[in-house]
PDB file of C-alpha atoms in Angstrom:
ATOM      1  CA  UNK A 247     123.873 133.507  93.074  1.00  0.00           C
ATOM      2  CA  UNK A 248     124.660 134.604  89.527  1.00  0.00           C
ATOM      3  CA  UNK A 249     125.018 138.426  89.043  1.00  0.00           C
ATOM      4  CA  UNK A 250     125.923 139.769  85.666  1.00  0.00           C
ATOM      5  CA  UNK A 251     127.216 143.440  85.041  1.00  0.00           C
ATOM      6  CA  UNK A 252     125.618 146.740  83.671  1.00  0.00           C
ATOM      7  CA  UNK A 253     126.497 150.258  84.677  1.00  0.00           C
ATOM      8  CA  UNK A 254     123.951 151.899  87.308  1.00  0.00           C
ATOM      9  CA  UNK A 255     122.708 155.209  87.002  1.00  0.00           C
ATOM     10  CA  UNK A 256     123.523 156.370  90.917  1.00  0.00           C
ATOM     11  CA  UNK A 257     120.974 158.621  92.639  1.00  0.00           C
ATOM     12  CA  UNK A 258     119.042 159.678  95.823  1.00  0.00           C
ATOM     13  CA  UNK A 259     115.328 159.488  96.948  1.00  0.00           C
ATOM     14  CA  UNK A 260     112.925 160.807  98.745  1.00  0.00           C
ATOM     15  CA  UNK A 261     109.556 160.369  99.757  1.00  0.00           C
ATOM     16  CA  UNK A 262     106.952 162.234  97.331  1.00  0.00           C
ATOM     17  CA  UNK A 263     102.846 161.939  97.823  1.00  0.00           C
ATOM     18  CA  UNK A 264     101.678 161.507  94.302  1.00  0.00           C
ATOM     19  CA  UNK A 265     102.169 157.350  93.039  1.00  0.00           C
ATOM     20  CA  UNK A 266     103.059 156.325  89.655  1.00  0.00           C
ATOM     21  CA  UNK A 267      99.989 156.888  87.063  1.00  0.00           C
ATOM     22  CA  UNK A 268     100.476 153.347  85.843  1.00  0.00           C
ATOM     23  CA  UNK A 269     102.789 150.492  85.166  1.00  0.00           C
ATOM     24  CA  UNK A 270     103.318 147.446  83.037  1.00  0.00           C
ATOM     25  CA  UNK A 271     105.802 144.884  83.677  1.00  0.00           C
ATOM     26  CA  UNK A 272     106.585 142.225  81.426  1.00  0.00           C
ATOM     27  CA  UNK A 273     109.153 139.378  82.595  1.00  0.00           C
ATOM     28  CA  UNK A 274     110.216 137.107  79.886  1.00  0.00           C
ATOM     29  CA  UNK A 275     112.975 134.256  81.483  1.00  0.00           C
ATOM     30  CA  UNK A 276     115.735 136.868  83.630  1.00  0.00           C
ATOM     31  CA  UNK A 277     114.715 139.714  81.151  1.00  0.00           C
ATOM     32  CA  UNK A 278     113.423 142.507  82.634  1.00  0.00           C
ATOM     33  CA  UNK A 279     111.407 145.273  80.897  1.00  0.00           C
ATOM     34  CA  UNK A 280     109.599 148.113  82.142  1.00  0.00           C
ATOM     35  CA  UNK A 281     107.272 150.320  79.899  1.00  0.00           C
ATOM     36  CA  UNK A 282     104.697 152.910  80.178  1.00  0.00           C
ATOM     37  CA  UNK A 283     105.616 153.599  83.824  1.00  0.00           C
ATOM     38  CA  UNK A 284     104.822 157.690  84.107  1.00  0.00           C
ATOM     39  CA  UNK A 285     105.916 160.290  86.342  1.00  0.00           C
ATOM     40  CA  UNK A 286     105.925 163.924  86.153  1.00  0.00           C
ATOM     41  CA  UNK A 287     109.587 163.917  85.833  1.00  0.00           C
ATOM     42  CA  UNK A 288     109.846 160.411  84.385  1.00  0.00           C
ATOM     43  CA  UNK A 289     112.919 159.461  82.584  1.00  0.00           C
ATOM     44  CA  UNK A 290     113.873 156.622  80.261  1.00  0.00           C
ATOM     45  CA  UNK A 291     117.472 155.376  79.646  1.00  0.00           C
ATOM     46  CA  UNK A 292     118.392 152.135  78.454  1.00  0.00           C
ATOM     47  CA  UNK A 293     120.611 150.232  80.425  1.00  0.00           C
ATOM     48  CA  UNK A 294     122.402 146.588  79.784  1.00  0.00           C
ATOM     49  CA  UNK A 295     122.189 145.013  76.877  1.00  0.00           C
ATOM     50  CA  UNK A 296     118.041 145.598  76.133  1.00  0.00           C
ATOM     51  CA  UNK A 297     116.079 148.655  76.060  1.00  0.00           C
ATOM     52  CA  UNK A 298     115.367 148.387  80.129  1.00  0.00           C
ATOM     53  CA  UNK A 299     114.427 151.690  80.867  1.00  0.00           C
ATOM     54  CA  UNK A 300     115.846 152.929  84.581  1.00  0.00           C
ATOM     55  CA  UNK A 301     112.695 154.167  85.852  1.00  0.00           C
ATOM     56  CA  UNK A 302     112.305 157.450  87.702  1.00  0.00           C
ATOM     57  CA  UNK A 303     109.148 157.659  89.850  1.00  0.00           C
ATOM     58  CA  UNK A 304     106.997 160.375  91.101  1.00  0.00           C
ATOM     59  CA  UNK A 305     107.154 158.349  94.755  1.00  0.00           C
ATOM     60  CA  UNK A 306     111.013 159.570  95.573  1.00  0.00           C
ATOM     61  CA  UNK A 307     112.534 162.552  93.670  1.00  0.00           C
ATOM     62  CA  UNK A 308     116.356 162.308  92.270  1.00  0.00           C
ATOM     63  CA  UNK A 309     119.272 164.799  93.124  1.00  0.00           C
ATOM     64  CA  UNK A 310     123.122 163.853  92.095  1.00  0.00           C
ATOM     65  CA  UNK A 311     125.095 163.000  94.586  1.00  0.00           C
ATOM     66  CA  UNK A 312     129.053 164.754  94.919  1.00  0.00           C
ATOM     67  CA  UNK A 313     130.032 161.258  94.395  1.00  0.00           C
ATOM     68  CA  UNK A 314     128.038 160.436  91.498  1.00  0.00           C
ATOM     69  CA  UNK A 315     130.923 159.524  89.233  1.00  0.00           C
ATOM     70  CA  UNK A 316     132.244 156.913  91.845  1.00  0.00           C
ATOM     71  CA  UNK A 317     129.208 155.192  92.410  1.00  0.00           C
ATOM     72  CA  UNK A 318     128.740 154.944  88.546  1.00  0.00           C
ATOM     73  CA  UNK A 319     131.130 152.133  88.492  1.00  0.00           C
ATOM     74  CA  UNK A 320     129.523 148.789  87.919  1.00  0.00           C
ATOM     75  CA  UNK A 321     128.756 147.533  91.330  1.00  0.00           C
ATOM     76  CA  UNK A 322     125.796 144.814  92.728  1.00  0.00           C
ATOM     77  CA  UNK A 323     122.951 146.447  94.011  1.00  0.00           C
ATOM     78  CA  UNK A 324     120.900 145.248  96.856  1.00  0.00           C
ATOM     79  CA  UNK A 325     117.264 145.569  97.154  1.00  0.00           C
ATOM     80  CA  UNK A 326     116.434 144.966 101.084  1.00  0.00           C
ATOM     81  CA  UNK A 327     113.180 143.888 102.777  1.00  0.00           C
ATOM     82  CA  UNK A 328     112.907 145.357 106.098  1.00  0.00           C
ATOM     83  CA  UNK A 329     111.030 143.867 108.844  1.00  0.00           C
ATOM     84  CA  UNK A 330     112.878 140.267 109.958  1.00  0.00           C
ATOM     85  CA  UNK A 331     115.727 140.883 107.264  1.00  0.00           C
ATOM     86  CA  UNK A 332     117.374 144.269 109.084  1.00  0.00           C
ATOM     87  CA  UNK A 333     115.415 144.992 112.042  1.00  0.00           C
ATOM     88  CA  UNK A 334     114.380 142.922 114.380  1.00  0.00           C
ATOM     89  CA  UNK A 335     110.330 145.063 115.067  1.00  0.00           C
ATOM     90  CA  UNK A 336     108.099 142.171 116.376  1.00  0.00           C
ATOM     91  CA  UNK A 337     108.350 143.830 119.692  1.00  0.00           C
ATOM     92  CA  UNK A 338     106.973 146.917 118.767  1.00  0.00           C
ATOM     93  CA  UNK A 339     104.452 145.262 115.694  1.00  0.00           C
ATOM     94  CA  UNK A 340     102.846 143.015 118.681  1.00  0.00           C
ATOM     95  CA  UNK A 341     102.525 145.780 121.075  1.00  0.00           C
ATOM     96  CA  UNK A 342     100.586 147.650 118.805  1.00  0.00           C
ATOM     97  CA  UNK A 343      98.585 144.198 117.490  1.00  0.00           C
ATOM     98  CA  UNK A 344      97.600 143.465 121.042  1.00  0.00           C
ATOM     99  CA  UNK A 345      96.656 146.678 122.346  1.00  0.00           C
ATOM    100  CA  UNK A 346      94.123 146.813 119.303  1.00  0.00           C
ATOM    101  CA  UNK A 347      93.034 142.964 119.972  1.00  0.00           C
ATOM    102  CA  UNK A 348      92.324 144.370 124.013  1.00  0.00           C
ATOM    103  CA  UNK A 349      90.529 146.933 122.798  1.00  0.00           C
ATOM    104  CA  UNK A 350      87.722 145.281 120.639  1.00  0.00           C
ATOM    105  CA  UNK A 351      87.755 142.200 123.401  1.00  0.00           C
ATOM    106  CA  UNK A 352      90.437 139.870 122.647  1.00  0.00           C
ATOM    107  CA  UNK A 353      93.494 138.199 124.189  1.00  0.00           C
ATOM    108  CA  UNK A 354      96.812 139.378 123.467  1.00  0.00           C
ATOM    109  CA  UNK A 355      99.075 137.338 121.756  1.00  0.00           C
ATOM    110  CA  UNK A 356     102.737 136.308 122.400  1.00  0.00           C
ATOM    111  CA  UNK A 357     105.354 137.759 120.361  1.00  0.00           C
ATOM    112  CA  UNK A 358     106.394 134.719 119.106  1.00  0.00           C
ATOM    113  CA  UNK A 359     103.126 133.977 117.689  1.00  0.00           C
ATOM    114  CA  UNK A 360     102.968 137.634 115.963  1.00  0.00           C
ATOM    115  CA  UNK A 361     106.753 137.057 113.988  1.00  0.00           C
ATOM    116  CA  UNK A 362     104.894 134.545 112.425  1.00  0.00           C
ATOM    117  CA  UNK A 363     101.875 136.502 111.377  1.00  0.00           C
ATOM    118  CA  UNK A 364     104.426 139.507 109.998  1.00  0.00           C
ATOM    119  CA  UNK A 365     104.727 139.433 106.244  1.00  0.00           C
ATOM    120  CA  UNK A 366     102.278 140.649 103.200  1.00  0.00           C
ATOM    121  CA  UNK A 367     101.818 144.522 104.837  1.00  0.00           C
ATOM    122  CA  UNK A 368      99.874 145.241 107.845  1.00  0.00           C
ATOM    123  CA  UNK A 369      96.077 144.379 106.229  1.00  0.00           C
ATOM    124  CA  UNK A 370      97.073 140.915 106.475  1.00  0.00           C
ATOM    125  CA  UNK A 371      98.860 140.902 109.914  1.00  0.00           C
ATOM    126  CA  UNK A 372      95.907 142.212 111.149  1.00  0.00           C
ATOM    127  CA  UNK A 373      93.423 139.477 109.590  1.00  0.00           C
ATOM    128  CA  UNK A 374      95.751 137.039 111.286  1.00  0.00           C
ATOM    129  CA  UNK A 375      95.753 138.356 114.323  1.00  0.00           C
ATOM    130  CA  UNK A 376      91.865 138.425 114.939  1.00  0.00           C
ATOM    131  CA  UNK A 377      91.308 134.942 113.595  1.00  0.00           C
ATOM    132  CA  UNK A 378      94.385 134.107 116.528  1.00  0.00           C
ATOM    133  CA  UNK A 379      92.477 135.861 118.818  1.00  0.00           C
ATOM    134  CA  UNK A 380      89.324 134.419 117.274  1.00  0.00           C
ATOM    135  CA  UNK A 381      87.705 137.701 116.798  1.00  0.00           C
ATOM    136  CA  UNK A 382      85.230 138.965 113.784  1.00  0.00           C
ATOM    137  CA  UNK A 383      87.755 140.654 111.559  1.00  0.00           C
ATOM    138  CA  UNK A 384      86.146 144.539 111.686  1.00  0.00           C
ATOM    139  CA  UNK A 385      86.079 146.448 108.890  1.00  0.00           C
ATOM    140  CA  UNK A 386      89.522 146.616 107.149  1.00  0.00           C
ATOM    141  CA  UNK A 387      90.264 150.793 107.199  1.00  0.00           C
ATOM    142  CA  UNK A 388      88.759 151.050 110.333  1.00  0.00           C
ATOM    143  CA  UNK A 389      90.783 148.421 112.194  1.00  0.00           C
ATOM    144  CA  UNK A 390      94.009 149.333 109.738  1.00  0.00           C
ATOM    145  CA  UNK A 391      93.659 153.236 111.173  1.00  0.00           C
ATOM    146  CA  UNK A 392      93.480 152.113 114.867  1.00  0.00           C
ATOM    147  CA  UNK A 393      96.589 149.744 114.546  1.00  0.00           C
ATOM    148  CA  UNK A 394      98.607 152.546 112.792  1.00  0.00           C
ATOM    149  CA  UNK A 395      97.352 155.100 115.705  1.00  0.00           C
ATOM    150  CA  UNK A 396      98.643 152.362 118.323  1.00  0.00           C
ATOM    151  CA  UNK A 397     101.944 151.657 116.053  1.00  0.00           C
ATOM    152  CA  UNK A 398     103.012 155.463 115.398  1.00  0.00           C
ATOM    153  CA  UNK A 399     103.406 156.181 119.075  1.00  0.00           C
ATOM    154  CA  UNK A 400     106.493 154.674 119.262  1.00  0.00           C
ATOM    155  CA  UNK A 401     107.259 152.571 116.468  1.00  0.00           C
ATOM    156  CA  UNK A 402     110.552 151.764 116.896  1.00  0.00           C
ATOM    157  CA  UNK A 403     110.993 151.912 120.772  1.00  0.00           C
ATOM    158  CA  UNK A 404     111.686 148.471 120.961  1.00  0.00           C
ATOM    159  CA  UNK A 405     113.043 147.428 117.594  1.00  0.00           C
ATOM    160  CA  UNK A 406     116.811 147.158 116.831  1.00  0.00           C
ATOM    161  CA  UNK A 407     119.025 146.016 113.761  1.00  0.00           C
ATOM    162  CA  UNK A 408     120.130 142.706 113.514  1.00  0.00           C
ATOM    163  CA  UNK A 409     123.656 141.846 115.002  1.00  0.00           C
ATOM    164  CA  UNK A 410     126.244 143.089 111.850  1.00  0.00           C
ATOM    165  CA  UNK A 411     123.543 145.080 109.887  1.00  0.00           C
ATOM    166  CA  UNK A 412     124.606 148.843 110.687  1.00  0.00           C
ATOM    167  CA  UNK A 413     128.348 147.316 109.194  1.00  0.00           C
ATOM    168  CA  UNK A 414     127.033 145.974 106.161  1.00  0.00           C
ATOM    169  CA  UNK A 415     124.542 148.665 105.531  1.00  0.00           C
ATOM    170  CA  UNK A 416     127.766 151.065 105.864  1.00  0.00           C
ATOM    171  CA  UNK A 417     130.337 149.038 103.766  1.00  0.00           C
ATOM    172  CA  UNK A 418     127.845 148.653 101.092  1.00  0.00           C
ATOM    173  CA  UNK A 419     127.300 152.279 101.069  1.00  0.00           C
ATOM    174  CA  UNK A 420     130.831 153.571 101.201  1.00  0.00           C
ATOM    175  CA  UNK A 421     132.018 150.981  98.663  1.00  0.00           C
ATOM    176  CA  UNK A 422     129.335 152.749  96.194  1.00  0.00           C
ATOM    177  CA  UNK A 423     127.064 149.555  96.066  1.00  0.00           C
ATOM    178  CA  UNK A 424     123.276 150.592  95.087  1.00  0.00           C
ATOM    179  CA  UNK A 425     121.198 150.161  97.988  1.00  0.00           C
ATOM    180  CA  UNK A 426     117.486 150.085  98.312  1.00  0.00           C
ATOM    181  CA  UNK A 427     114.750 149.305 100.491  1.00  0.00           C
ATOM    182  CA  UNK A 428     111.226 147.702  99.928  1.00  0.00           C
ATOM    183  CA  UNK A 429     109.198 147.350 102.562  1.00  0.00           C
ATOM    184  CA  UNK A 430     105.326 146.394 103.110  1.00  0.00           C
ATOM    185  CA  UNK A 431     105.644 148.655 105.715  1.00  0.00           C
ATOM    186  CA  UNK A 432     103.407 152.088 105.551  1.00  0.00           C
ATOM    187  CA  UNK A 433     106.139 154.697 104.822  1.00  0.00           C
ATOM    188  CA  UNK A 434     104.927 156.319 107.658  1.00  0.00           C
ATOM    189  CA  UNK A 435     106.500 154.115 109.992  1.00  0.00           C
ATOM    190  CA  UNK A 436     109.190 153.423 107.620  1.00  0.00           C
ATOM    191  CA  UNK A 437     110.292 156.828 107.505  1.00  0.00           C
ATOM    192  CA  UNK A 438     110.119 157.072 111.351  1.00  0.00           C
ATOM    193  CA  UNK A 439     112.184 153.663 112.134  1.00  0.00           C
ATOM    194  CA  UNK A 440     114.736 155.148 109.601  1.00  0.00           C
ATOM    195  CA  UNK A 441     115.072 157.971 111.185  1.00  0.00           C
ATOM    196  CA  UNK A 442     115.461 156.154 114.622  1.00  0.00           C
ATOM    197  CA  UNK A 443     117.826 154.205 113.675  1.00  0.00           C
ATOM    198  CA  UNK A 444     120.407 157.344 112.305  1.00  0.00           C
ATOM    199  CA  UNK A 445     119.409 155.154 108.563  1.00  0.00           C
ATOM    200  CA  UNK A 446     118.017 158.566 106.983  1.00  0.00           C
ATOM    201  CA  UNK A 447     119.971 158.863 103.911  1.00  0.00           C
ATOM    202  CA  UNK A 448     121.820 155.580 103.660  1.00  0.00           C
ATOM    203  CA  UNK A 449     119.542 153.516 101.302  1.00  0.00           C
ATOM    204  CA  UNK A 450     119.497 154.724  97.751  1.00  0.00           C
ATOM    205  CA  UNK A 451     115.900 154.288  97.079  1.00  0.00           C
ATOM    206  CA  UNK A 452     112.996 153.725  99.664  1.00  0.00           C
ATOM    207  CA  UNK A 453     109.816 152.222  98.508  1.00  0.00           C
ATOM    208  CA  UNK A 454     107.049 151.327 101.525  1.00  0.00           C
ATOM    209  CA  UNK A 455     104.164 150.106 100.958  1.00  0.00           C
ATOM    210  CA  UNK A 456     101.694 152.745 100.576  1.00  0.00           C
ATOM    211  CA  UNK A 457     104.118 154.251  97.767  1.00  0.00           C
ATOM    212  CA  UNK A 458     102.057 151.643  95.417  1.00  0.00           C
ATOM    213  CA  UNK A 459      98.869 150.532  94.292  1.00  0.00           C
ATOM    214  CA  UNK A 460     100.316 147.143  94.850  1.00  0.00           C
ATOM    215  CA  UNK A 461     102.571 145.590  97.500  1.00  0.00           C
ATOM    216  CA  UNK A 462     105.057 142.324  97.378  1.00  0.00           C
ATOM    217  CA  UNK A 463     105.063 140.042  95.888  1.00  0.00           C
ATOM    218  CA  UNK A 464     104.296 142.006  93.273  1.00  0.00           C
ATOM    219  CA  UNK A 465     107.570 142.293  91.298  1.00  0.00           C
ATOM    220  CA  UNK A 466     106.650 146.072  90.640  1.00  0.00           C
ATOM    221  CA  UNK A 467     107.566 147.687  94.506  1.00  0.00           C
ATOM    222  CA  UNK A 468     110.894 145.247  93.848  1.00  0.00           C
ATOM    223  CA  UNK A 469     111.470 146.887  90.241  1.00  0.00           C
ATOM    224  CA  UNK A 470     111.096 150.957  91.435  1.00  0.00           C
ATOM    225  CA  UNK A 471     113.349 150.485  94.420  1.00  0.00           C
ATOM    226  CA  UNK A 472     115.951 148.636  92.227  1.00  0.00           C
ATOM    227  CA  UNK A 473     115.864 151.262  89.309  1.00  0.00           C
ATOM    228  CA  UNK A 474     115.616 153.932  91.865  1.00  0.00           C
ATOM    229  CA  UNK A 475     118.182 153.195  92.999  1.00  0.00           C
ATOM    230  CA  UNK A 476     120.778 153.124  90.176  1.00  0.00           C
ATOM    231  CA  UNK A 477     120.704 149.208  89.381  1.00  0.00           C
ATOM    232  CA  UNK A 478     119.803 146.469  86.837  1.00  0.00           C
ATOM    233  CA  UNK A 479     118.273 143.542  87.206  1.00  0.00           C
ATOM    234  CA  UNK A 480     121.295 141.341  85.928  1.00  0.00           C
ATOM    235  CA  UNK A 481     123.494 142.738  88.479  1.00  0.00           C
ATOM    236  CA  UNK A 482     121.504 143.103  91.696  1.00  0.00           C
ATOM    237  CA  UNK A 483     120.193 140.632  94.476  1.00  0.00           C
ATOM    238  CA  UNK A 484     117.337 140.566  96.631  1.00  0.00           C
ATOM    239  CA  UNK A 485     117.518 139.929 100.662  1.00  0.00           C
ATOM    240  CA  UNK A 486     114.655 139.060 102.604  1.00  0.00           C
ATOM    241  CA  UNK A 487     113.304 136.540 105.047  1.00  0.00           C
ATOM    242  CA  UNK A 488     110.393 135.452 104.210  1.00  0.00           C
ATOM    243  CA  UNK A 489     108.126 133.336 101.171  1.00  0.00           C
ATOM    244  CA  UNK A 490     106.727 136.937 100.331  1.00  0.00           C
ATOM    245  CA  UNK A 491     110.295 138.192  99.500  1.00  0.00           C
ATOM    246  CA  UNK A 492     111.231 135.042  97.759  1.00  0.00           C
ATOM    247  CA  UNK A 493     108.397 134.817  95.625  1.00  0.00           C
ATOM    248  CA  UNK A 494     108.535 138.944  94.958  1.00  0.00           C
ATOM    249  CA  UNK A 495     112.448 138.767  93.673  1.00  0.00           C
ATOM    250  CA  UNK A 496     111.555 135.686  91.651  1.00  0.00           C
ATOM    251  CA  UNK A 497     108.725 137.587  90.028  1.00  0.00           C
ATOM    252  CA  UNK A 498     111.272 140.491  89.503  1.00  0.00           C
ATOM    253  CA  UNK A 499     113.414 137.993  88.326  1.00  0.00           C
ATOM    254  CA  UNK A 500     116.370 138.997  90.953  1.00  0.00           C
ATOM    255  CA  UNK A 501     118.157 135.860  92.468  1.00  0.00           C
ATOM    256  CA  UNK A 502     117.481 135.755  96.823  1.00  0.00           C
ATOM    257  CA  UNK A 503     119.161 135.033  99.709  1.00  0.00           C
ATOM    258  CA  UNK A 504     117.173 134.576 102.780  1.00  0.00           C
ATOM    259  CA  UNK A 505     117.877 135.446 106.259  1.00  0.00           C
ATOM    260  CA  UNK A 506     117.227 132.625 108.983  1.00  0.00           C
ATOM    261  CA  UNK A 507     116.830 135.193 111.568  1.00  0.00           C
ATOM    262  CA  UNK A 508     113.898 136.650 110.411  1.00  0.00           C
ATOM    263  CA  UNK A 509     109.707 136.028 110.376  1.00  0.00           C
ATOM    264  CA  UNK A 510     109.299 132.427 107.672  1.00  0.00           C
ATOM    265  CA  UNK A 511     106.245 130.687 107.913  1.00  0.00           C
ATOM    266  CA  UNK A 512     107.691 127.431 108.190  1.00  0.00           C
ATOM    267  CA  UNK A 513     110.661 125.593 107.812  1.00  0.00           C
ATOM    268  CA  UNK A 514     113.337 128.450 105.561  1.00  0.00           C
ATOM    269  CA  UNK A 515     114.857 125.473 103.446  1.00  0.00           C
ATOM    270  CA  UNK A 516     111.100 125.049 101.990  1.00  0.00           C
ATOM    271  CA  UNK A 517     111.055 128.768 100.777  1.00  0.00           C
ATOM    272  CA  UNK A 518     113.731 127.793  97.826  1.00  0.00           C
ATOM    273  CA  UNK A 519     115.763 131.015  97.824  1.00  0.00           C
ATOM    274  CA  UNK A 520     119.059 130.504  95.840  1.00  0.00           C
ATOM    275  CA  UNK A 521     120.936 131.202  99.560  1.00  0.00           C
ATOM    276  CA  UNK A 522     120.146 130.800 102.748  1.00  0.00           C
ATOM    277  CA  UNK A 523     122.427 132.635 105.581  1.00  0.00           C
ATOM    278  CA  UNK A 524     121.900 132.754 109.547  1.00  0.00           C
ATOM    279  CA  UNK A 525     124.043 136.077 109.501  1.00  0.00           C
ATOM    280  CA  UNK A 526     124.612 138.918 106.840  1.00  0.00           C
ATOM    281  CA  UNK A 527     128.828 138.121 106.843  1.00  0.00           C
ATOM    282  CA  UNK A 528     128.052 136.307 103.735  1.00  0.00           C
ATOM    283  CA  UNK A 529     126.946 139.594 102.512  1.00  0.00           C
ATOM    284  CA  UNK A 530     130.293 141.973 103.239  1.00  0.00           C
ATOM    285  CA  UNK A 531     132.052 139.839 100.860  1.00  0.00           C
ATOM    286  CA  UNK A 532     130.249 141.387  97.893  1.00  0.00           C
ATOM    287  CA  UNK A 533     130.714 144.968  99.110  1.00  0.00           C
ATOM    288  CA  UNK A 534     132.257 146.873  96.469  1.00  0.00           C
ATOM    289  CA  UNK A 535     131.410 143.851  93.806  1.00  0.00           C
TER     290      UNK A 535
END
């Protein structure tokens, strides 16, 4: 993976309820630009060698950090998928699935099955797992609402971080690395696994995806979290597990590695990523980069 170099603008997020008013991206080659993208506290600063605007959303608020100055350094940022990439949640997504499949008359499905149905946000999990089941999908909010009742009664009970994850996500943060998360997820349950898992605080920017109008592989969620974060484009790569991450950082125009561990449809070495690794170790050797 090729990284180049451009100062980050270090800061922390939080969740906010009002989404961006609207957004344009334009990707020309690895050339990032992002215009007319409002908030009500919106900034614009150019960063690298372009006028890329670091782009402050209404969807986290900023506050500096006492170690601002340190993190300022030029350092890789990381933009992280979630689901199959850190955490290991099938458990606790297929509970939920097959509890609502039992309730409007299907079968429950194995968890196994259900990994492979993860990926795109939970509309489309959901439309896979009634044509498994071989149900009539029901109406979209109606079926969405009852899987997210089922989900938010313990959404993390059963899910855990992959083997080495906690470490990285630590050595990344102490060496001053940018880290963010984007996640299909509903920041609901986002926010709730986070705080499970002790993770509140640690990533840099947080961007689920309700934050949105749209959702990867859109390159825009990829975009917010990586500006919100404090990074650039030419010195940042994307980790995720799945052809919706790979096709969402090449749209962003981020290079990818890809996780073996995680939820693929298929056969990883078809998904193309620029880096394939069947534990994060590769990824400690860039802390502090």
């Amino acid at each position: 993976m090729r990284l180049g170099s451009s100062p980050p603008v270090r800061a922390r997020h939080h969740r906010e309820s009002r989404p961006p008013q609207q957004s344009e991206i334009r990707h020309h080659r690895r050339n990032i630009q992002v215009s007319n993208y409002q908030a009500n506290t919106g900034i614009a600063q150019g960063v690298g060698t372009g006028e890329i605007p670091a782009v402050r959303a209404n969807i986290r608020s900023v506050r500096r950090t006492p170690n601002q100055s340190r993190r300022s350094a030029i350092r890789t940022a990381f933009v992280f998928d979630l689901d199959g990439t850190l955490i290991d949640s099938a458990p606790d997504i297929a509970d939920a699935a097959n509890r609502l499949l039992v309730e409007y008359g299907g079968t429950p499905q194995p968890i196994g099955k259900v990994m492979k149905m993860v990926g795109g946000g939970a509309p489309k999990l959901l439309e896979r797992a009634f044509a498994a089941a071989g149900l009539a999908m029901p109406p979209a909010e109606e079926v969405l609402a009852r899987f997210l009742e089922y989900y938010h009664t313990g959404p993390a009970m059963m899910t855990k971080p992959y083997p080495g994850v906690p470490h990285l996500l630590g050595a990344l943060h102490r060496a001053g690395n940018p880290i963010a998360l984007c996640t299909n997820k509903p920041g609901r349950a986002t926010d709730a696994i986070l705080t499970r898992l002790g993770w509140d605080g640690l990533f840099d920017a947080v961007v689920s995806g309700d934050d949105l109008s749209v959702k990867k592989p859109d390159p825009l969620p990829v975009l917010a979290a990586l500006f919100l974060a404090g990074g650039t484009p030419n010195r940042a790569v994307y980790v995720g597990d799945s052809h919706v991450d790979v096709q969402a950082a090449r749209n962003a125009g981020l290079p990818v590695m890809v996780l073996t561990h995680g939820y693929a449809h298929g056969p990883v070495s078809a998904l193309r990523a620029d880096a394939l690794a069947t534990t994060i170790r590769p990824l400690l050797r860039l802390a502090g980069s």
